[in-house]
Short mmCIF file of C-alpha atoms in Angstrom, two decimals:
data_model
loop_
_atom_site.label_atom_id
_atom_site.label_comp_id
_atom_site.label_asym_id
_atom_site.label_seq_id
_atom_site.Cartn_x
_atom_site.Cartn_y
_atom_site.Cartn_z
CA MET A 12 -62.58 -6.90 -8.53
CA THR A 13 -62.43 -6.61 -12.30
CA GLU A 14 -64.38 -3.31 -12.28
CA THR A 15 -62.10 -1.85 -9.62
CA VAL A 16 -58.98 -2.83 -11.56
CA LYS A 17 -60.42 -1.25 -14.71
CA ALA A 18 -61.26 1.99 -12.92
CA CYS A 19 -58.32 2.34 -10.54
CA GLY A 20 -55.53 0.33 -12.11
CA VAL A 21 -53.79 -2.89 -11.22
CA PRO A 22 -52.36 -3.00 -7.70
CA ALA A 23 -48.97 -4.58 -7.12
CA ILE A 24 -50.29 -6.62 -4.20
CA ILE A 25 -53.59 -7.74 -2.67
CA ASN A 26 -53.72 -8.54 1.05
CA SER A 27 -56.34 -11.02 2.21
CA ASP A 28 -57.13 -13.67 4.73
CA GLN A 29 -57.53 -17.32 3.82
CA GLY A 30 -61.25 -17.09 3.11
CA SER A 31 -62.53 -19.44 0.44
CA GLN A 32 -63.21 -16.60 -1.99
CA PHE A 33 -59.53 -15.58 -1.89
CA THR A 34 -58.17 -19.12 -2.17
CA SER A 35 -60.45 -20.10 -5.06
CA ASP A 36 -58.91 -20.97 -8.41
CA ASP A 37 -60.86 -18.12 -10.02
CA TYR A 38 -59.22 -15.49 -7.82
CA LYS A 39 -55.78 -17.08 -8.05
CA ASN A 40 -56.03 -17.12 -11.85
CA LEU A 41 -57.26 -13.51 -11.94
CA PHE A 42 -54.33 -12.37 -9.80
CA ARG A 43 -51.87 -14.43 -11.83
CA ASN A 44 -53.20 -13.10 -15.16
CA LEU A 45 -52.94 -9.49 -13.93
CA ASN A 46 -49.51 -9.99 -12.32
CA ILE A 47 -50.92 -9.14 -8.90
CA ARG A 48 -49.06 -10.61 -5.94
CA GLN A 49 -51.40 -12.09 -3.35
CA SER A 50 -50.35 -11.82 0.28
CA MET A 51 -52.29 -13.99 2.72
CA ASP A 52 -52.07 -14.16 6.43
CA GLY A 53 -51.13 -17.46 8.01
CA ARG A 54 -53.84 -19.65 9.42
CA SER A 55 -54.86 -18.35 12.87
CA ARG A 56 -52.34 -15.52 12.66
CA TRP A 57 -54.32 -12.38 13.46
CA ALA A 58 -51.22 -10.16 13.43
CA ASP A 59 -50.64 -10.91 9.74
CA ASN A 60 -53.81 -8.99 8.90
CA ILE A 61 -53.78 -6.51 11.74
CA MET A 62 -55.66 -3.70 9.97
CA ILE A 63 -58.84 -5.69 9.39
CA GLU A 64 -58.54 -7.32 12.80
CA ARG A 65 -58.41 -3.79 14.29
CA TRP A 66 -61.50 -2.83 12.28
CA PHE A 67 -63.45 -5.79 13.67
CA ARG A 68 -62.34 -4.87 17.19
CA SER A 69 -63.69 -1.35 16.63
CA LEU A 70 -66.97 -2.73 15.28
CA LYS A 71 -67.40 -4.85 18.39
CA THR A 72 -66.36 -2.26 21.00
CA GLU A 73 -68.04 0.75 19.40
CA GLN A 74 -71.23 -0.79 18.05
CA LEU A 75 -71.99 -4.33 19.12
CA TYR A 76 -71.02 -4.52 22.80
CA PRO A 77 -72.68 -1.23 23.85
CA ASN A 78 -75.97 -2.04 22.09
CA GLU A 79 -78.51 -4.75 22.67
CA TYR A 80 -79.79 -6.98 19.92
CA ARG A 81 -82.07 -9.97 20.22
CA THR A 82 -82.41 -11.20 16.68
CA PRO A 83 -80.13 -11.71 13.69
CA ARG A 84 -82.07 -8.90 11.96
CA GLU A 85 -81.23 -6.46 14.77
CA LEU A 86 -77.58 -7.54 14.68
CA ARG A 87 -77.47 -7.05 10.91
CA ARG A 88 -78.97 -3.57 11.30
CA LEU A 89 -76.28 -2.60 13.84
CA ILE A 90 -73.50 -3.90 11.61
CA ASN A 91 -74.91 -2.17 8.53
CA GLN A 92 -75.24 1.09 10.45
CA TYR A 93 -71.62 0.89 11.59
CA VAL A 94 -70.33 0.09 8.09
CA ASP A 95 -72.37 2.92 6.59
CA ASP A 96 -71.09 5.42 9.18
CA TYR A 97 -67.53 4.16 8.80
CA ASN A 98 -67.58 4.49 5.00
CA ASN A 99 -69.61 7.70 4.64
CA ILE A 100 -69.28 9.83 7.78
CA ARG A 101 -66.04 9.03 9.57
CA PRO A 102 -62.94 10.77 8.08
CA HIS A 103 -59.67 8.85 8.20
CA GLU A 104 -56.27 10.40 8.74
CA ALA A 105 -54.60 7.85 6.44
CA LEU A 106 -56.96 8.93 3.61
CA GLY A 107 -56.17 12.63 3.94
CA TYR A 108 -59.17 13.10 6.25
CA LYS A 109 -61.57 11.87 3.59
CA VAL A 110 -64.21 9.26 4.30
CA PRO A 111 -63.46 5.88 2.65
CA ASN A 112 -66.20 6.13 0.01
CA GLU A 113 -65.06 9.60 -1.03
CA PHE A 114 -61.49 8.33 -1.35
CA TYR A 115 -62.49 5.12 -3.15
CA PHE A 116 -64.86 6.68 -5.67
CA ALA A 117 -62.40 9.47 -6.50
CA CYS A 118 -60.46 6.95 -8.59
CA PHE A 119 -63.58 6.28 -10.69
CA ALA A 120 -64.03 10.00 -11.42
CA ALA A 121 -60.54 10.38 -12.87
#
């Protein structure tokens, strides 16, 4: 998080779920010190974080349900393959038809 803020600037807001890493005192203090507003979804409120919920739905319907896996290693391989394709091959309209990694790392090149 600190490296991203240094390279890309301080965002006005961070959206997250209520995972322990985002509710930890370390993160809360970091956000407070940088004047970053933290927006968290409510407990068991999928619609509050609809973008990531949609991403997980795509992961399941496009990669996990159509493919067989018998071991945790095979499952991990399928997930890693999907994430790699999503970040490096699949252009996104919202990112000006760039792939996420191209869009993300452009802020480090500036």
